[in-house]
Amino acid sequence: DIQLTQSPSFLSASVGDRVTVTCRASQGISTSLAWYQHKPGKAPEVLIYGASILQSGVPSRFSGIRSGTQFTLTISGLQPEDFATYYCQHVNSYLVTFGGGTKVDIK
Amino acid sequence: EVQLVESGGDLVQPGGSLRLSCAASGFNFSSYWMSWVRQVSGKGLEWVANIHQDGSEKYYVDSVKGRFTISRDNAKNSLYLQMNSLRVEDTAVYYCARRLGNCSGGYCYNWFDPWGQGSLVTVSS
């Protein structure tokens, strides 16, 4: 089974900072990776799918890139509403795998 | 509006059973794979089960195999999760989600959108 290793688990940042979250797959998954934002008491929301395709309605400060089996989510200019937990996800025909999550907190 | 609404979460004793429901609206429910995902308090997201559009294929995470059953009723636009032999470690918020997919340049990828708001299942004596 494919494993997704997400790092860091936690990061402290300030409004306006550039933030990067990394997700490494245990084997090649092409561009089959999505990123989600999850706030307490809310439903998770997709930000990026296909490794780099921005979901409609998501601000352009969010971006995703793939380099081999490493995927990166970047928030360019952190906003107050971006403080949340972020997850990467891989879906194949049968199974679904999530990364461990990255909590972005206010410094 | 595309929407998923879960219901059925409750407090149940270890060894007990519970059925979660997920009502879909705003899209052609019978055209999509559907999934259940859970989150234990303070932990990350964990996929639980998938079901094919017509219910012919079902897949589960190892920890619930033989205890949980995913099903759907396309006539009622509803997804279900029957949970038997519940354990304390099954305590979590359970989300239903629609699976979307696309292919580009010979590569295919999937993602979940939307998700429901979640239903809390508490297993405790």
Short mmCIF file of C-alpha atoms in Angstrom, two decimals:
data_model
loop_
_atom_site.label_atom_id
_atom_site.label_comp_id
_atom_site.label_asym_id
_atom_site.label_seq_id
_atom_site.Cartn_x
_atom_site.Cartn_y
_atom_site.Cartn_z
CA ASP A 1 0.00 0.00 0.00
CA ILE A 2 1.07 3.57 -0.67
CA GLN A 3 2.13 5.64 2.34
CA LEU A 4 2.09 9.44 2.42
CA THR A 5 4.58 11.11 4.76
CA GLN A 6 3.62 14.69 5.46
CA SER A 7 5.90 17.28 7.05
CA PRO A 8 6.05 19.19 9.23
CA SER A 9 3.32 18.00 11.60
CA PHE A 10 3.02 21.45 13.06
CA LEU A 11 4.20 24.89 12.10
CA SER A 12 3.85 28.34 13.57
CA ALA A 13 3.58 31.25 11.16
CA SER A 14 2.52 34.87 10.96
CA VAL A 15 0.04 36.60 8.69
CA GLY A 16 1.78 37.36 5.42
CA ASP A 17 4.30 34.52 5.70
CA ARG A 18 5.00 32.08 2.89
CA VAL A 19 4.25 28.57 4.13
CA THR A 20 5.21 25.24 2.57
CA VAL A 21 3.94 21.77 3.45
CA THR A 22 5.51 18.65 1.97
CA CYS A 23 4.00 15.25 1.23
CA ARG A 24 6.20 12.37 0.12
CA ALA A 25 4.69 9.23 -1.43
CA SER A 26 6.27 5.82 -0.76
CA GLN A 27 6.09 5.01 -4.47
CA GLY A 28 5.21 6.75 -7.72
CA ILE A 29 1.66 8.06 -7.88
CA SER A 30 2.01 10.36 -10.88
CA THR A 31 -0.16 13.43 -10.27
CA SER A 32 -2.80 11.61 -8.23
CA LEU A 33 -2.60 13.79 -5.12
CA ALA A 34 -5.01 16.24 -3.53
CA TRP A 35 -4.64 18.78 -0.72
CA TYR A 36 -7.37 19.63 1.80
CA GLN A 37 -7.91 22.32 4.41
CA HIS A 38 -9.71 21.28 7.58
CA LYS A 39 -10.95 23.58 10.30
CA PRO A 40 -12.40 22.37 13.65
CA GLY A 41 -16.10 21.55 13.41
CA LYS A 42 -16.16 22.00 9.65
CA ALA A 43 -16.08 19.69 6.65
CA PRO A 44 -12.68 19.31 4.97
CA GLU A 45 -12.41 21.32 1.76
CA VAL A 46 -10.34 20.49 -1.31
CA LEU A 47 -7.75 23.08 -2.28
CA ILE A 48 -5.69 21.34 -4.95
CA TYR A 49 -6.22 18.15 -6.98
CA GLY A 50 -4.17 16.48 -9.67
CA ALA A 51 -1.13 17.71 -7.68
CA SER A 52 -1.35 21.27 -9.03
CA ILE A 53 -4.88 22.09 -10.18
CA LEU A 54 -6.49 24.79 -8.08
CA GLN A 55 -10.08 24.01 -7.08
CA SER A 56 -12.57 26.59 -8.32
CA GLY A 57 -13.12 29.32 -5.76
CA VAL A 58 -9.89 28.68 -3.86
CA PRO A 59 -7.66 31.78 -3.57
CA SER A 60 -4.64 31.88 -5.88
CA ARG A 61 -2.27 32.19 -2.91
CA PHE A 62 -2.61 28.40 -2.66
CA SER A 63 -0.50 26.37 -5.09
CA GLY A 64 0.71 22.80 -5.48
CA ILE A 65 3.67 21.28 -7.27
CA ARG A 66 5.01 17.79 -7.86
CA SER A 67 8.64 16.69 -8.13
CA GLY A 68 8.83 12.92 -8.53
CA THR A 69 7.23 11.44 -5.42
CA GLN A 70 7.42 14.70 -3.45
CA PHE A 71 4.49 17.09 -3.45
CA THR A 72 4.44 20.58 -2.01
CA LEU A 73 1.58 22.83 -0.97
CA THR A 74 2.52 26.51 -0.76
CA ILE A 75 0.52 29.34 0.76
CA SER A 76 1.94 32.63 -0.51
CA GLY A 77 0.96 35.26 1.98
CA LEU A 78 -0.79 33.53 4.87
CA GLN A 79 -4.16 35.06 5.77
CA PRO A 80 -5.99 34.82 9.13
CA GLU A 81 -8.53 32.41 7.65
CA ASP A 82 -5.74 30.02 6.58
CA PHE A 83 -4.94 28.86 10.09
CA ALA A 84 -6.12 25.26 9.89
CA THR A 85 -4.88 21.70 9.41
CA TYR A 86 -3.82 20.60 5.93
CA TYR A 87 -3.85 17.05 4.58
CA CYS A 88 -2.57 15.42 1.44
CA GLN A 89 -4.49 12.49 -0.04
CA HIS A 90 -4.00 9.83 -2.68
CA VAL A 91 -6.95 7.97 -4.17
CA ASN A 92 -6.55 4.91 -6.36
CA SER A 93 -9.19 2.56 -7.67
CA TYR A 94 -9.58 0.70 -4.40
CA LEU A 95 -7.93 2.50 -1.50
CA VAL A 96 -7.51 5.98 -0.12
CA THR A 97 -4.52 7.25 1.85
CA PHE A 98 -4.14 10.47 3.82
CA GLY A 99 -0.99 12.12 5.06
CA GLY A 100 -0.71 12.68 8.79
CA GLY A 101 -1.68 16.35 8.58
CA THR A 102 0.04 19.68 9.16
CA LYS A 103 -1.43 22.07 11.68
CA VAL A 104 -0.71 25.70 10.83
CA ASP A 105 -0.94 27.85 13.94
CA ILE A 106 -0.51 31.51 14.68
CA LYS A 107 2.95 32.57 15.81
CA GLU B 1 -26.34 23.23 -4.35
CA VAL B 2 -24.30 20.06 -4.09
CA GLN B 3 -24.69 18.84 -0.52
CA LEU B 4 -24.10 15.84 1.73
CA VAL B 5 -25.74 15.57 5.15
CA GLU B 6 -24.84 12.80 7.60
CA SER B 7 -27.06 11.54 10.39
CA GLY B 8 -27.27 8.66 12.84
CA GLY B 9 -24.32 9.38 15.10
CA ASP B 10 -24.91 8.46 18.75
CA LEU B 11 -23.47 7.07 21.97
CA VAL B 12 -23.26 3.28 21.86
CA GLN B 13 -21.73 0.65 24.12
CA PRO B 14 -18.74 -1.43 23.05
CA GLY B 15 -19.94 -4.39 21.02
CA GLY B 16 -23.01 -2.49 19.88
CA SER B 17 -24.21 -1.48 16.43
CA LEU B 18 -25.07 1.76 14.68
CA ARG B 19 -26.04 2.81 11.17
CA LEU B 20 -24.95 6.12 9.72
CA SER B 21 -26.78 7.71 6.81
CA CYS B 22 -25.66 10.31 4.31
CA ALA B 23 -28.29 12.16 2.26
CA ALA B 24 -27.08 13.55 -1.05
CA SER B 25 -28.65 16.38 -3.03
CA GLY B 26 -27.84 18.66 -5.93
CA PHE B 27 -26.11 16.08 -8.12
CA ASN B 28 -26.72 12.74 -9.85
CA PHE B 29 -25.85 10.53 -6.87
CA SER B 30 -25.88 7.28 -8.86
CA SER B 31 -23.01 8.48 -11.07
CA TYR B 32 -20.35 8.70 -8.36
CA TRP B 33 -18.20 6.56 -6.12
CA MET B 34 -18.84 7.50 -2.50
CA SER B 35 -16.69 7.18 0.61
CA TRP B 36 -16.70 7.34 4.38
CA VAL B 37 -13.81 9.00 6.23
CA ARG B 38 -13.40 9.37 9.99
CA GLN B 39 -11.42 11.50 12.39
CA VAL B 40 -10.65 10.53 15.95
CA SER B 41 -10.49 13.59 18.19
CA GLY B 42 -7.01 15.10 18.01
CA LYS B 43 -5.92 12.75 15.21
CA GLY B 44 -5.81 12.91 11.44
CA LEU B 45 -8.24 11.87 8.74
CA GLU B 46 -8.64 8.13 8.14
CA TRP B 47 -10.39 6.65 5.14
CA VAL B 48 -12.93 3.97 6.14
CA ALA B 49 -14.71 2.62 3.05
CA ASN B 50 -15.53 3.16 -0.66
CA ILE B 51 -18.47 2.03 -2.77
CA HIS B 52 -18.89 1.90 -6.53
CA GLN B 53 -21.69 3.78 -8.27
CA ASP B 54 -23.92 0.68 -8.47
CA GLY B 55 -22.75 -0.88 -5.22
CA SER B 56 -20.96 -3.73 -7.01
CA GLU B 57 -17.54 -2.91 -5.53
CA LYS B 58 -16.79 -2.10 -1.89
CA TYR B 59 -13.45 -1.56 -0.19
CA TYR B 60 -12.56 -1.11 3.46
CA VAL B 61 -9.63 -0.15 5.66
CA ASP B 62 -8.29 -3.27 7.37
CA SER B 63 -9.36 -2.16 10.87
CA VAL B 64 -13.09 -2.27 10.00
CA LYS B 65 -13.21 -5.26 7.64
CA GLY B 66 -15.81 -7.77 8.78
CA ARG B 67 -17.42 -5.26 11.16
CA PHE B 68 -18.54 -2.34 8.95
CA THR B 69 -20.62 -2.50 5.76
CA ILE B 70 -20.96 0.34 3.29
CA SER B 71 -24.08 0.43 1.12
CA ARG B 72 -26.16 2.81 -0.93
CA ASP B 73 -29.69 3.30 -2.21
CA ASN B 74 -29.52 5.26 -5.44
CA ALA B 75 -33.31 5.63 -5.56
CA LYS B 76 -33.13 7.47 -2.24
CA ASN B 77 -29.87 9.32 -2.98
CA SER B 78 -28.48 7.89 0.21
CA LEU B 79 -25.24 6.33 1.44
CA TYR B 80 -25.02 4.17 4.56
CA LEU B 81 -22.44 2.77 6.94
CA GLN B 82 -23.57 -0.15 9.09
CA MET B 83 -21.20 -0.47 12.02
CA ASN B 84 -21.27 -3.67 14.10
CA SER B 85 -19.08 -4.93 16.95
CA LEU B 86 -18.12 -1.36 17.73
CA ARG B 87 -14.95 -0.71 19.70
CA VAL B 88 -13.86 2.25 21.82
CA GLU B 89 -11.30 3.07 19.12
CA ASP B 90 -14.12 3.57 16.57
CA THR B 91 -15.10 6.74 18.44
CA ALA B 92 -14.78 9.49 15.84
CA VAL B 93 -16.51 12.01 13.65
CA TYR B 94 -17.58 10.22 10.47
CA TYR B 95 -17.76 12.11 7.17
CA CYS B 96 -19.25 11.03 3.87
CA ALA B 97 -17.70 12.35 0.68
CA ARG B 98 -18.20 12.21 -3.07
CA ARG B 99 -15.28 11.02 -5.20
CA LEU B 100 -14.50 12.98 -8.34
CA GLY B 101 -12.01 12.05 -11.03
CA ASN B 102 -10.40 13.28 -14.20
CA CYS B 103 -7.69 12.34 -16.65
CA SER B 104 -5.21 14.58 -18.43
CA GLY B 105 -2.21 13.77 -20.59
CA GLY B 106 -2.63 10.08 -19.93
CA TYR B 107 -2.67 10.50 -16.16
CA CYS B 108 -5.78 10.10 -14.03
CA TYR B 109 -6.44 11.45 -10.56
CA ASN B 110 -9.24 11.51 -8.01
CA TRP B 111 -10.29 13.71 -5.12
CA PHE B 112 -13.17 14.15 -2.68
CA ASP B 113 -15.66 16.96 -3.02
CA PRO B 114 -17.89 17.80 -1.28
CA TRP B 115 -17.75 16.38 2.22
CA GLY B 116 -20.59 16.29 4.71
CA GLN B 117 -20.41 18.16 8.00
CA GLY B 118 -19.76 14.98 9.98
CA SER B 119 -21.61 12.77 12.46
CA LEU B 120 -20.18 11.94 15.89
CA VAL B 121 -20.05 8.31 16.96
CA THR B 122 -19.08 7.68 20.58
CA VAL B 123 -18.37 4.15 21.73
CA SER B 124 -18.24 4.00 25.50
CA SER B 125 -19.63 2.06 28.44
#
